[in-house]
XYZ file of C-alpha atoms in Angstrom:
260
model
C -11.876 -20.527 -15.751
C -13.539 -23.739 -16.877
C -17.273 -23.850 -16.152
C -18.122 -27.534 -16.276
C -19.689 -28.287 -12.920
C -23.327 -29.201 -12.586
C -24.302 -26.039 -10.710
C -22.274 -23.635 -12.865
C -19.376 -23.128 -10.455
C -15.998 -23.188 -12.262
C -14.004 -26.302 -11.451
C -11.099 -24.422 -9.875
C -13.444 -22.669 -7.439
C -15.332 -25.854 -6.695
C -12.012 -27.486 -5.817
C -10.865 -24.524 -3.720
C -14.055 -24.490 -1.674
C -14.242 -28.287 -1.348
C -17.449 -28.491 -3.386
C -16.227 -30.927 -5.998
C -16.535 -34.635 -5.296
C -13.151 -36.221 -4.725
C -12.195 -38.993 -7.144
C -12.372 -42.564 -6.071
C -9.359 -44.720 -5.445
C -6.899 -44.019 -8.242
C -3.730 -45.554 -9.578
C -1.590 -43.659 -7.043
C -2.705 -44.457 -3.473
C -2.285 -41.495 -1.148
C -2.483 -38.847 -3.879
C -4.637 -35.920 -2.715
C -5.602 -32.516 -4.022
C -3.916 -30.800 -1.072
C -0.752 -32.797 -1.707
C -0.738 -31.859 -5.392
C -1.168 -28.169 -4.571
C 1.584 -28.320 -1.937
C 3.922 -29.960 -4.461
C 3.151 -27.213 -6.970
C 3.916 -24.537 -4.377
C 7.206 -26.271 -3.569
C 8.262 -26.364 -7.225
C 7.314 -22.698 -7.774
C 9.116 -21.587 -4.621
C 12.309 -23.509 -5.300
C 12.495 -23.349 -9.086
C 10.272 -20.443 -10.176
C 6.827 -20.309 -11.723
C 8.123 -21.234 -15.176
C 9.133 -24.636 -13.836
C 5.581 -25.520 -12.827
C 3.908 -27.985 -15.153
C 1.623 -30.925 -14.602
C 4.501 -33.218 -15.469
C 6.966 -31.537 -13.094
C 4.489 -31.588 -10.207
C 3.692 -35.231 -10.902
C 7.413 -35.999 -10.833
C 7.704 -34.217 -7.477
C 5.020 -36.557 -6.138
C 6.395 -39.688 -7.790
C 3.154 -40.035 -9.737
C 2.159 -40.147 -13.387
C 1.090 -36.922 -15.069
C -2.288 -38.355 -16.018
C -3.050 -39.215 -12.395
C -3.057 -35.514 -11.535
C -5.908 -34.857 -13.947
C -8.179 -36.864 -11.690
C -7.833 -33.999 -9.181
C -7.163 -30.868 -11.276
C -8.498 -30.407 -14.779
C -5.815 -28.039 -16.098
C -2.622 -26.219 -15.158
C -4.491 -22.929 -14.660
C -6.710 -24.594 -12.075
C -3.608 -25.832 -10.274
C -2.091 -22.326 -10.343
C -5.259 -20.820 -8.870
C -5.197 -23.319 -6.030
C -1.458 -22.792 -5.500
C -1.911 -19.022 -5.155
C -4.685 -19.459 -2.619
C -2.570 -21.892 -0.606
C 0.509 -19.650 -0.786
C -1.163 -16.466 0.437
C -2.653 -18.284 3.401
C -5.169 -16.926 5.914
C -5.602 -13.186 6.342
C -4.449 -11.361 9.482
C -6.874 -11.228 12.379
C -8.344 -7.761 13.039
C -7.039 -6.215 16.255
C -9.614 -4.955 18.741
C -9.417 -1.202 19.107
C -7.181 -0.766 16.069
C -8.297 2.157 13.920
C -9.137 1.740 10.273
C -5.962 3.531 9.139
C -3.633 1.357 11.217
C -5.604 -1.706 10.158
C -5.291 -0.971 6.443
C -1.612 -0.121 6.830
C -1.095 -3.486 8.504
C -3.049 -5.100 5.672
C -0.700 -3.525 3.104
C 2.581 -4.230 4.899
C 1.626 -7.801 5.773
C 0.528 -8.456 2.207
C 3.783 -7.021 0.815
C 5.878 -9.202 3.123
C 3.812 -12.208 2.074
C 4.250 -11.573 -1.653
C 7.983 -11.193 -1.163
C 8.132 -14.528 0.642
C 6.479 -16.239 -2.367
C 7.486 -13.936 -5.264
C 6.173 -16.289 -7.908
C 2.611 -15.428 -6.859
C 2.726 -12.020 -8.587
C 3.799 -13.776 -11.801
C 0.471 -15.614 -11.986
C -1.861 -13.487 -14.160
C -4.971 -12.227 -12.410
C -7.972 -13.937 -13.970
C -10.540 -11.794 -12.155
C -11.583 -10.503 -8.737
C -10.866 -12.594 -5.598
C -12.979 -15.732 -5.299
C -10.887 -18.390 -3.537
C -11.180 -18.925 0.243
C -7.989 -17.221 1.413
C -8.480 -14.354 -1.035
C -11.972 -13.870 0.381
C -10.445 -13.974 3.866
C -8.177 -11.039 2.994
C -11.151 -9.169 1.549
C -13.135 -9.874 4.697
C -10.282 -8.496 6.822
C -10.246 -5.245 4.847
C -14.029 -4.864 5.008
C -13.937 -5.513 8.755
C -11.302 -2.815 9.248
C -13.482 -0.321 7.355
C -16.765 -1.426 8.925
C -17.338 1.617 11.148
C -16.035 4.288 8.774
C -19.411 5.222 7.335
C -18.311 4.364 3.807
C -20.665 2.668 1.392
C -19.963 -1.025 0.827
C -18.735 -0.466 -2.737
C -16.407 2.286 -1.474
C -14.919 -0.111 1.068
C -14.372 -2.698 -1.641
C -12.799 -0.137 -3.975
C -10.494 1.046 -1.190
C -9.334 -2.520 -0.541
C -8.762 -3.269 -4.218
C -6.798 -0.033 -4.659
C -4.633 -0.891 -1.649
C -4.044 -4.431 -2.906
C -3.075 -3.045 -6.312
C -0.494 -0.742 -4.736
C 1.012 -3.680 -2.853
C 1.071 -5.996 -5.857
C 2.602 -3.350 -8.106
C 5.358 -2.562 -5.607
C 6.136 -6.236 -5.009
C 6.393 -6.834 -8.767
C 8.407 -3.671 -9.426
C 11.001 -4.328 -6.743
C 11.257 -8.000 -7.725
C 11.937 -6.993 -11.338
C 14.536 -4.410 -10.294
C 16.299 -6.906 -8.050
C 16.336 -9.553 -10.794
C 17.596 -7.060 -13.380
C 20.378 -5.862 -11.090
C 21.419 -9.437 -10.308
C 21.533 -10.284 -14.020
C 23.843 -7.293 -14.551
C 26.092 -8.380 -11.684
C 25.201 -5.428 -9.483
C 22.811 -4.506 -6.671
C 19.574 -2.461 -6.709
C 21.342 0.360 -4.807
C 24.183 0.443 -7.340
C 21.670 0.388 -10.204
C 19.858 3.409 -8.749
C 23.123 5.336 -8.395
C 24.069 4.460 -11.975
C 20.662 5.709 -13.105
C 21.271 9.049 -11.408
C 24.649 9.477 -13.086
C 23.281 8.557 -16.514
C 20.324 10.904 -16.128
C 22.677 13.769 -15.274
C 24.807 13.105 -18.357
C 21.956 12.541 -20.806
C 19.334 15.128 -19.881
C 19.452 18.619 -21.392
C 17.730 20.896 -18.820
C 16.649 23.224 -21.624
C 14.704 20.382 -23.239
C 13.449 18.800 -20.013
C 13.375 21.672 -17.505
C 11.417 19.854 -14.801
C 13.835 16.923 -14.880
C 16.666 19.467 -14.862
C 15.293 20.913 -11.625
C 15.185 17.411 -10.162
C 18.851 16.849 -11.070
C 19.843 20.281 -9.759
C 18.210 19.501 -6.399
C 20.935 16.901 -5.780
C 18.441 14.257 -4.691
C 19.850 11.807 -7.248
C 23.354 12.196 -5.773
C 22.320 10.996 -2.321
C 23.013 7.390 -1.271
C 19.933 5.193 -1.768
C 17.824 4.865 1.357
C 15.267 2.279 2.342
C 13.855 0.975 -0.956
C 10.411 0.794 0.619
C 10.284 4.519 1.377
C 8.438 5.026 -1.903
C 6.022 2.249 -0.964
C 5.314 3.949 2.360
C 4.892 7.298 0.603
C 2.273 5.814 -1.728
C 0.597 3.978 1.132
C 0.271 7.184 3.150
C -1.198 9.046 0.175
C -3.774 6.305 -0.385
C -4.702 6.373 3.296
C -4.926 10.173 3.181
C -7.356 9.917 0.290
C -9.516 7.344 2.066
C -9.492 9.568 5.143
C -10.774 12.515 3.097
C -13.601 10.319 1.799
C -14.491 9.175 5.316
C -14.549 12.774 6.552
C -16.695 13.799 3.586
C -19.133 10.993 4.325
C -19.296 11.986 8.008
C -20.046 15.598 7.059
C -22.689 14.652 4.501
C -23.965 11.044 4.659
C -25.989 11.629 1.466
C -22.865 12.411 -0.571
C -21.893 9.223 -2.379
C -19.007 8.401 -4.684
C -20.337 7.772 -8.227
C -20.462 4.083 -9.065
C -19.066 3.065 -12.431
C -20.342 -0.253 -13.664
């Protein structure tokens, strides 16, 4: 991130939070930062992240490339603002909803969101969340965990672990879908092909545990809901958080070691 603002706030964050002075009247009347970001989101959604460039976004707006630099200093700044706009506001906590149901809703809503704008997971993470909508999602998670008795850093770690599970699953399934499409097949057909190949290639004497998996017949079954594995992982994460909450309730002085 470029740190060139007077008070030390990187320019992309200053723009996201509305702290950077807007440019005066430029060569393209009506050009705005929000409009530039919206055009970038449109290009990424319709044509993929690789299509996004300052020139392509300028073309979408009918403006010159140089005119965009009056509002965003670099492509990375534009991408940061696009991601924040694409993820949108966080869900609103539901009164009376327990922490487990609240975090599960956090995860499932976030997964559905990332699948609606799949290019978002292709933008490299430059650091922890700092833009307004990202902070909104963090605030939602912290609110859900407010009355659990967890330390603040434990709440934050729980949220980041959950978000990582969601992002990984969104990226994994997107890659599998794209790979299957490139091969002229479907994800279900690719999984069945994998099972057949594994059966033919694996020597149970060399890989006995994999041999037991094959012998179980699980690989011969028709593929089920592709998100069953996501739900399995989600439940295990929630189980782990629940154990921590119970441990904290039993002994409030027992804290998870902080690694910094």
